[in-house]
Amino acid sequence: MCAIIDANAVHEVFGDENHEAGLQFRRWIYSGRGRLVVGGRLTAELSRASVKFRHWVTTVQSQGKILRKPDDTVNQREMELTDEGCCQSDDPHIIALAQVSGARLLYSNDKSLQQDFKNKDLINNPRGKVYTTNESRGNFSSGHKKLLARRDLCQSISD
């Protein structure tokens, strides 16, 4: 399964704050059941947001735990989404990455991005799902566990 992490949540997974939900998300990636998708503007945002993330990418790149999509492809789709004005959030680059990569799981605490990601007109087949700690205060809930157990949250798009 493929997932995208928003810069506003990267510290929960790769930071010093030991949120249980973030730790379980990271374990899910290390287990091989999940892969993190990056590309376009998000790659730079994540690198700026977390030094630990930058080091992690270097370490796991050859282990298949991360999927890099071409920046130019993601950036082109972002420009199209911006021109269409179809996103409520200020994160069309994340919606573009999901559309280009097929990732259907998003770890984010941005409510307007969450609405965009769950919008069937933007993310469909399968619909986007959101992994968030807005209500759980960092605790690992049964909802988090169910999301990480799913196997259908990556649309079939070739690497």
PDB file of C-alpha atoms in Angstrom:
ATOM      1  CA  MET A   1       0.000   0.000   0.000  1.00  0.00           C
ATOM      2  CA  CYS A   2       1.187   3.531  -0.756  1.00  0.00           C
ATOM      3  CA  ALA A   3       0.941   6.540   1.549  1.00  0.00           C
ATOM      4  CA  ILE A   4       1.765  10.230   1.495  1.00  0.00           C
ATOM      5  CA  ILE A   5       2.778  12.163   4.574  1.00  0.00           C
ATOM      6  CA  ASP A   6       2.087  15.885   4.842  1.00  0.00           C
ATOM      7  CA  ALA A   7       4.831  18.173   6.133  1.00  0.00           C
ATOM      8  CA  ASN A   8       2.559  19.114   9.048  1.00  0.00           C
ATOM      9  CA  ALA A   9       2.675  15.526  10.354  1.00  0.00           C
ATOM     10  CA  VAL A  10       6.214  14.436   9.442  1.00  0.00           C
ATOM     11  CA  HIS A  11       7.464  15.274  12.951  1.00  0.00           C
ATOM     12  CA  GLU A  12       5.024  12.710  14.388  1.00  0.00           C
ATOM     13  CA  VAL A  13       6.633   9.949  12.333  1.00  0.00           C
ATOM     14  CA  PHE A  14      10.249  11.095  12.042  1.00  0.00           C
ATOM     15  CA  GLY A  15      10.630  13.542  14.902  1.00  0.00           C
ATOM     16  CA  ASP A  16      11.479  13.513  18.566  1.00  0.00           C
ATOM     17  CA  GLU A  17       7.825  13.535  19.636  1.00  0.00           C
ATOM     18  CA  ASN A  18       7.036   9.920  20.346  1.00  0.00           C
ATOM     19  CA  HIS A  19       3.397   9.860  19.264  1.00  0.00           C
ATOM     20  CA  GLU A  20       2.213   6.273  19.276  1.00  0.00           C
ATOM     21  CA  ALA A  21       0.251   6.821  16.051  1.00  0.00           C
ATOM     22  CA  GLY A  22       3.397   8.141  14.342  1.00  0.00           C
ATOM     23  CA  LEU A  23       5.542   5.291  15.656  1.00  0.00           C
ATOM     24  CA  GLN A  24       3.028   2.718  14.400  1.00  0.00           C
ATOM     25  CA  PHE A  25       2.936   4.420  11.004  1.00  0.00           C
ATOM     26  CA  ARG A  26       6.737   4.239  10.798  1.00  0.00           C
ATOM     27  CA  ARG A  27       6.684   0.564  11.862  1.00  0.00           C
ATOM     28  CA  TRP A  28       4.137  -0.078   9.130  1.00  0.00           C
ATOM     29  CA  ILE A  29       6.570   1.332   6.547  1.00  0.00           C
ATOM     30  CA  TYR A  30       9.507  -0.655   7.973  1.00  0.00           C
ATOM     31  CA  SER A  31       7.422  -3.843   7.972  1.00  0.00           C
ATOM     32  CA  GLY A  32       7.190  -3.708   4.196  1.00  0.00           C
ATOM     33  CA  ARG A  33       3.386  -3.470   4.201  1.00  0.00           C
ATOM     34  CA  GLY A  34       3.532   0.194   3.256  1.00  0.00           C
ATOM     35  CA  ARG A  35       5.599   2.508   1.091  1.00  0.00           C
ATOM     36  CA  LEU A  36       5.925   6.240   1.397  1.00  0.00           C
ATOM     37  CA  VAL A  37       5.440   8.209  -1.819  1.00  0.00           C
ATOM     38  CA  VAL A  38       7.269  11.478  -2.510  1.00  0.00           C
ATOM     39  CA  GLY A  39       7.659  13.743  -5.495  1.00  0.00           C
ATOM     40  CA  GLY A  40       7.258  17.302  -6.649  1.00  0.00           C
ATOM     41  CA  ARG A  41       7.143  20.114  -4.132  1.00  0.00           C
ATOM     42  CA  LEU A  42       6.365  17.747  -1.244  1.00  0.00           C
ATOM     43  CA  THR A  43       9.868  16.258  -1.342  1.00  0.00           C
ATOM     44  CA  ALA A  44      11.434  19.637  -0.547  1.00  0.00           C
ATOM     45  CA  GLU A  45       8.773  20.444   2.066  1.00  0.00           C
ATOM     46  CA  LEU A  46       9.431  17.211   3.945  1.00  0.00           C
ATOM     47  CA  SER A  47      13.192  17.678   3.793  1.00  0.00           C
ATOM     48  CA  ARG A  48      12.888  21.208   5.206  1.00  0.00           C
ATOM     49  CA  ALA A  49      10.444  20.106   7.901  1.00  0.00           C
ATOM     50  CA  SER A  50      12.539  17.251   9.306  1.00  0.00           C
ATOM     51  CA  VAL A  51      16.260  16.534   9.332  1.00  0.00           C
ATOM     52  CA  LYS A  52      15.463  13.003  10.518  1.00  0.00           C
ATOM     53  CA  PHE A  53      13.237  12.491   7.476  1.00  0.00           C
ATOM     54  CA  ARG A  54      16.075  13.593   5.181  1.00  0.00           C
ATOM     55  CA  HIS A  55      18.416  11.060   6.787  1.00  0.00           C
ATOM     56  CA  TRP A  56      15.757   8.357   6.701  1.00  0.00           C
ATOM     57  CA  VAL A  57      15.226   8.808   2.945  1.00  0.00           C
ATOM     58  CA  THR A  58      18.949   8.380   2.336  1.00  0.00           C
ATOM     59  CA  THR A  59      18.995   5.210   4.440  1.00  0.00           C
ATOM     60  CA  VAL A  60      15.928   3.441   3.009  1.00  0.00           C
ATOM     61  CA  GLN A  61      16.008   4.517  -0.611  1.00  0.00           C
ATOM     62  CA  SER A  62      17.495   1.212  -1.783  1.00  0.00           C
ATOM     63  CA  GLN A  63      15.186  -0.845   0.463  1.00  0.00           C
ATOM     64  CA  GLY A  64      11.953  -0.168  -1.427  1.00  0.00           C
ATOM     65  CA  LYS A  65      10.331   1.718   1.446  1.00  0.00           C
ATOM     66  CA  ILE A  66       9.977   4.895  -0.558  1.00  0.00           C
ATOM     67  CA  LEU A  67       8.595   5.499  -4.024  1.00  0.00           C
ATOM     68  CA  ARG A  68       9.796   8.623  -5.821  1.00  0.00           C
ATOM     69  CA  LYS A  69       7.612   9.983  -8.565  1.00  0.00           C
ATOM     70  CA  PRO A  70       9.201  12.304 -11.149  1.00  0.00           C
ATOM     71  CA  ASP A  71       9.072  15.908  -9.974  1.00  0.00           C
ATOM     72  CA  ASP A  72       8.212  17.228 -13.428  1.00  0.00           C
ATOM     73  CA  THR A  73       5.181  14.909 -13.730  1.00  0.00           C
ATOM     74  CA  VAL A  74       3.871  15.845 -10.268  1.00  0.00           C
ATOM     75  CA  ASN A  75       4.576  19.550 -10.817  1.00  0.00           C
ATOM     76  CA  GLN A  76       2.732  19.516 -14.154  1.00  0.00           C
ATOM     77  CA  ARG A  77      -0.334  17.932 -12.566  1.00  0.00           C
ATOM     78  CA  GLU A  78      -0.136  20.442  -9.691  1.00  0.00           C
ATOM     79  CA  MET A  79      -0.218  23.328 -12.185  1.00  0.00           C
ATOM     80  CA  GLU A  80      -3.268  21.808 -13.890  1.00  0.00           C
ATOM     81  CA  LEU A  81      -5.092  21.427 -10.562  1.00  0.00           C
ATOM     82  CA  THR A  82      -4.216  25.013  -9.626  1.00  0.00           C
ATOM     83  CA  ASP A  83      -5.504  26.297 -12.976  1.00  0.00           C
ATOM     84  CA  GLU A  84      -8.717  24.282 -12.535  1.00  0.00           C
ATOM     85  CA  GLY A  85      -9.195  25.713  -9.026  1.00  0.00           C
ATOM     86  CA  CYS A  86     -10.666  22.461  -7.767  1.00  0.00           C
ATOM     87  CA  CYS A  87      -8.789  22.213  -4.438  1.00  0.00           C
ATOM     88  CA  GLN A  88     -10.063  23.846  -1.257  1.00  0.00           C
ATOM     89  CA  SER A  89      -6.689  23.493   0.445  1.00  0.00           C
ATOM     90  CA  ASP A  90      -3.425  25.177  -0.440  1.00  0.00           C
ATOM     91  CA  ASP A  91      -1.923  21.741  -1.143  1.00  0.00           C
ATOM     92  CA  PRO A  92      -2.640  20.888  -4.791  1.00  0.00           C
ATOM     93  CA  HIS A  93       0.867  19.377  -4.913  1.00  0.00           C
ATOM     94  CA  ILE A  94      -0.255  16.609  -2.543  1.00  0.00           C
ATOM     95  CA  ILE A  95      -3.418  15.911  -4.524  1.00  0.00           C
ATOM     96  CA  ALA A  96      -1.281  15.851  -7.690  1.00  0.00           C
ATOM     97  CA  LEU A  97       1.119  13.365  -6.092  1.00  0.00           C
ATOM     98  CA  ALA A  98      -1.780  11.100  -5.111  1.00  0.00           C
ATOM     99  CA  GLN A  99      -3.213  11.247  -8.618  1.00  0.00           C
ATOM    100  CA  VAL A 100       0.147  10.553 -10.272  1.00  0.00           C
ATOM    101  CA  SER A 101       1.271   7.831  -7.854  1.00  0.00           C
ATOM    102  CA  GLY A 102      -1.984   6.081  -7.007  1.00  0.00           C
ATOM    103  CA  ALA A 103      -1.402   6.555  -3.254  1.00  0.00           C
ATOM    104  CA  ARG A 104      -4.715   6.580  -1.432  1.00  0.00           C
ATOM    105  CA  LEU A 105      -3.613   7.018   2.189  1.00  0.00           C
ATOM    106  CA  LEU A 106      -2.650  10.429   3.540  1.00  0.00           C
ATOM    107  CA  TYR A 107      -1.137  11.179   6.961  1.00  0.00           C
ATOM    108  CA  SER A 108      -2.086  14.789   7.635  1.00  0.00           C
ATOM    109  CA  ASN A 109      -3.576  17.033  10.297  1.00  0.00           C
ATOM    110  CA  ASP A 110      -4.679  19.712   7.796  1.00  0.00           C
ATOM    111  CA  LYS A 111      -8.479  19.660   7.715  1.00  0.00           C
ATOM    112  CA  SER A 112      -8.916  21.339   4.333  1.00  0.00           C
ATOM    113  CA  LEU A 113      -6.366  18.992   2.743  1.00  0.00           C
ATOM    114  CA  GLN A 114      -8.210  16.070   4.325  1.00  0.00           C
ATOM    115  CA  GLN A 115     -11.431  17.262   2.668  1.00  0.00           C
ATOM    116  CA  ASP A 116      -9.693  17.488  -0.711  1.00  0.00           C
ATOM    117  CA  PHE A 117      -8.152  14.040  -0.269  1.00  0.00           C
ATOM    118  CA  LYS A 118     -11.547  12.485   0.504  1.00  0.00           C
ATOM    119  CA  ASN A 119     -13.227  14.290  -2.408  1.00  0.00           C
ATOM    120  CA  LYS A 120     -14.187  11.585  -4.914  1.00  0.00           C
ATOM    121  CA  ASP A 121     -13.831  14.074  -7.772  1.00  0.00           C
ATOM    122  CA  LEU A 122     -10.123  14.416  -6.903  1.00  0.00           C
ATOM    123  CA  ILE A 123      -9.163  11.022  -5.450  1.00  0.00           C
ATOM    124  CA  ASN A 124     -11.091   7.930  -6.483  1.00  0.00           C
ATOM    125  CA  ASN A 125     -10.730   4.253  -7.388  1.00  0.00           C
ATOM    126  CA  PRO A 126     -10.208   3.707  -4.488  1.00  0.00           C
ATOM    127  CA  ARG A 127     -11.272   6.764  -2.523  1.00  0.00           C
ATOM    128  CA  GLY A 128      -8.695   8.568  -0.426  1.00  0.00           C
ATOM    129  CA  LYS A 129      -8.412   7.781   3.279  1.00  0.00           C
ATOM    130  CA  VAL A 130      -6.848   9.978   5.946  1.00  0.00           C
ATOM    131  CA  TYR A 131      -4.643   8.948   8.851  1.00  0.00           C
ATOM    132  CA  THR A 132      -4.746  11.823  11.334  1.00  0.00           C
ATOM    133  CA  THR A 133      -4.055  12.562  14.966  1.00  0.00           C
ATOM    134  CA  ASN A 134      -6.402  15.568  15.169  1.00  0.00           C
ATOM    135  CA  GLU A 135      -8.771  13.779  17.541  1.00  0.00           C
ATOM    136  CA  SER A 136      -6.555  11.032  18.969  1.00  0.00           C
ATOM    137  CA  ARG A 137      -3.889  13.387  20.366  1.00  0.00           C
ATOM    138  CA  GLY A 138      -1.186  11.112  19.030  1.00  0.00           C
ATOM    139  CA  ASN A 139      -2.603   7.887  20.436  1.00  0.00           C
ATOM    140  CA  PHE A 140      -2.838   4.851  18.166  1.00  0.00           C
ATOM    141  CA  SER A 141      -6.556   4.201  17.753  1.00  0.00           C
ATOM    142  CA  SER A 142      -8.510   1.298  16.325  1.00  0.00           C
ATOM    143  CA  GLY A 143      -9.224   3.523  13.305  1.00  0.00           C
ATOM    144  CA  HIS A 144      -5.491   3.933  12.694  1.00  0.00           C
ATOM    145  CA  LYS A 145      -5.003   0.176  13.019  1.00  0.00           C
ATOM    146  CA  LYS A 146      -7.763  -0.517  10.480  1.00  0.00           C
ATOM    147  CA  LEU A 147      -6.254   1.905   7.965  1.00  0.00           C
ATOM    148  CA  LEU A 148      -2.806   0.326   8.219  1.00  0.00           C
ATOM    149  CA  ALA A 149      -4.314  -3.150   7.820  1.00  0.00           C
ATOM    150  CA  ARG A 150      -5.957  -2.287   4.494  1.00  0.00           C
ATOM    151  CA  ARG A 151      -4.389  -3.565   1.299  1.00  0.00           C
ATOM    152  CA  ASP A 152      -6.512  -1.696  -1.228  1.00  0.00           C
ATOM    153  CA  LEU A 153      -5.297   1.880  -0.788  1.00  0.00           C
ATOM    154  CA  CYS A 154      -2.976   2.108  -3.746  1.00  0.00           C
ATOM    155  CA  GLN A 155      -4.416   2.486  -7.198  1.00  0.00           C
ATOM    156  CA  SER A 156      -2.594   0.368  -9.721  1.00  0.00           C
ATOM    157  CA  ILE A 157      -0.280   2.782 -11.502  1.00  0.00           C
ATOM    158  CA  SER A 158       3.078   1.657 -12.852  1.00  0.00           C
ATOM    159  CA  ASP A 159       6.237   2.911 -11.172  1.00  0.00           C
TER     160      ASP A 159
END
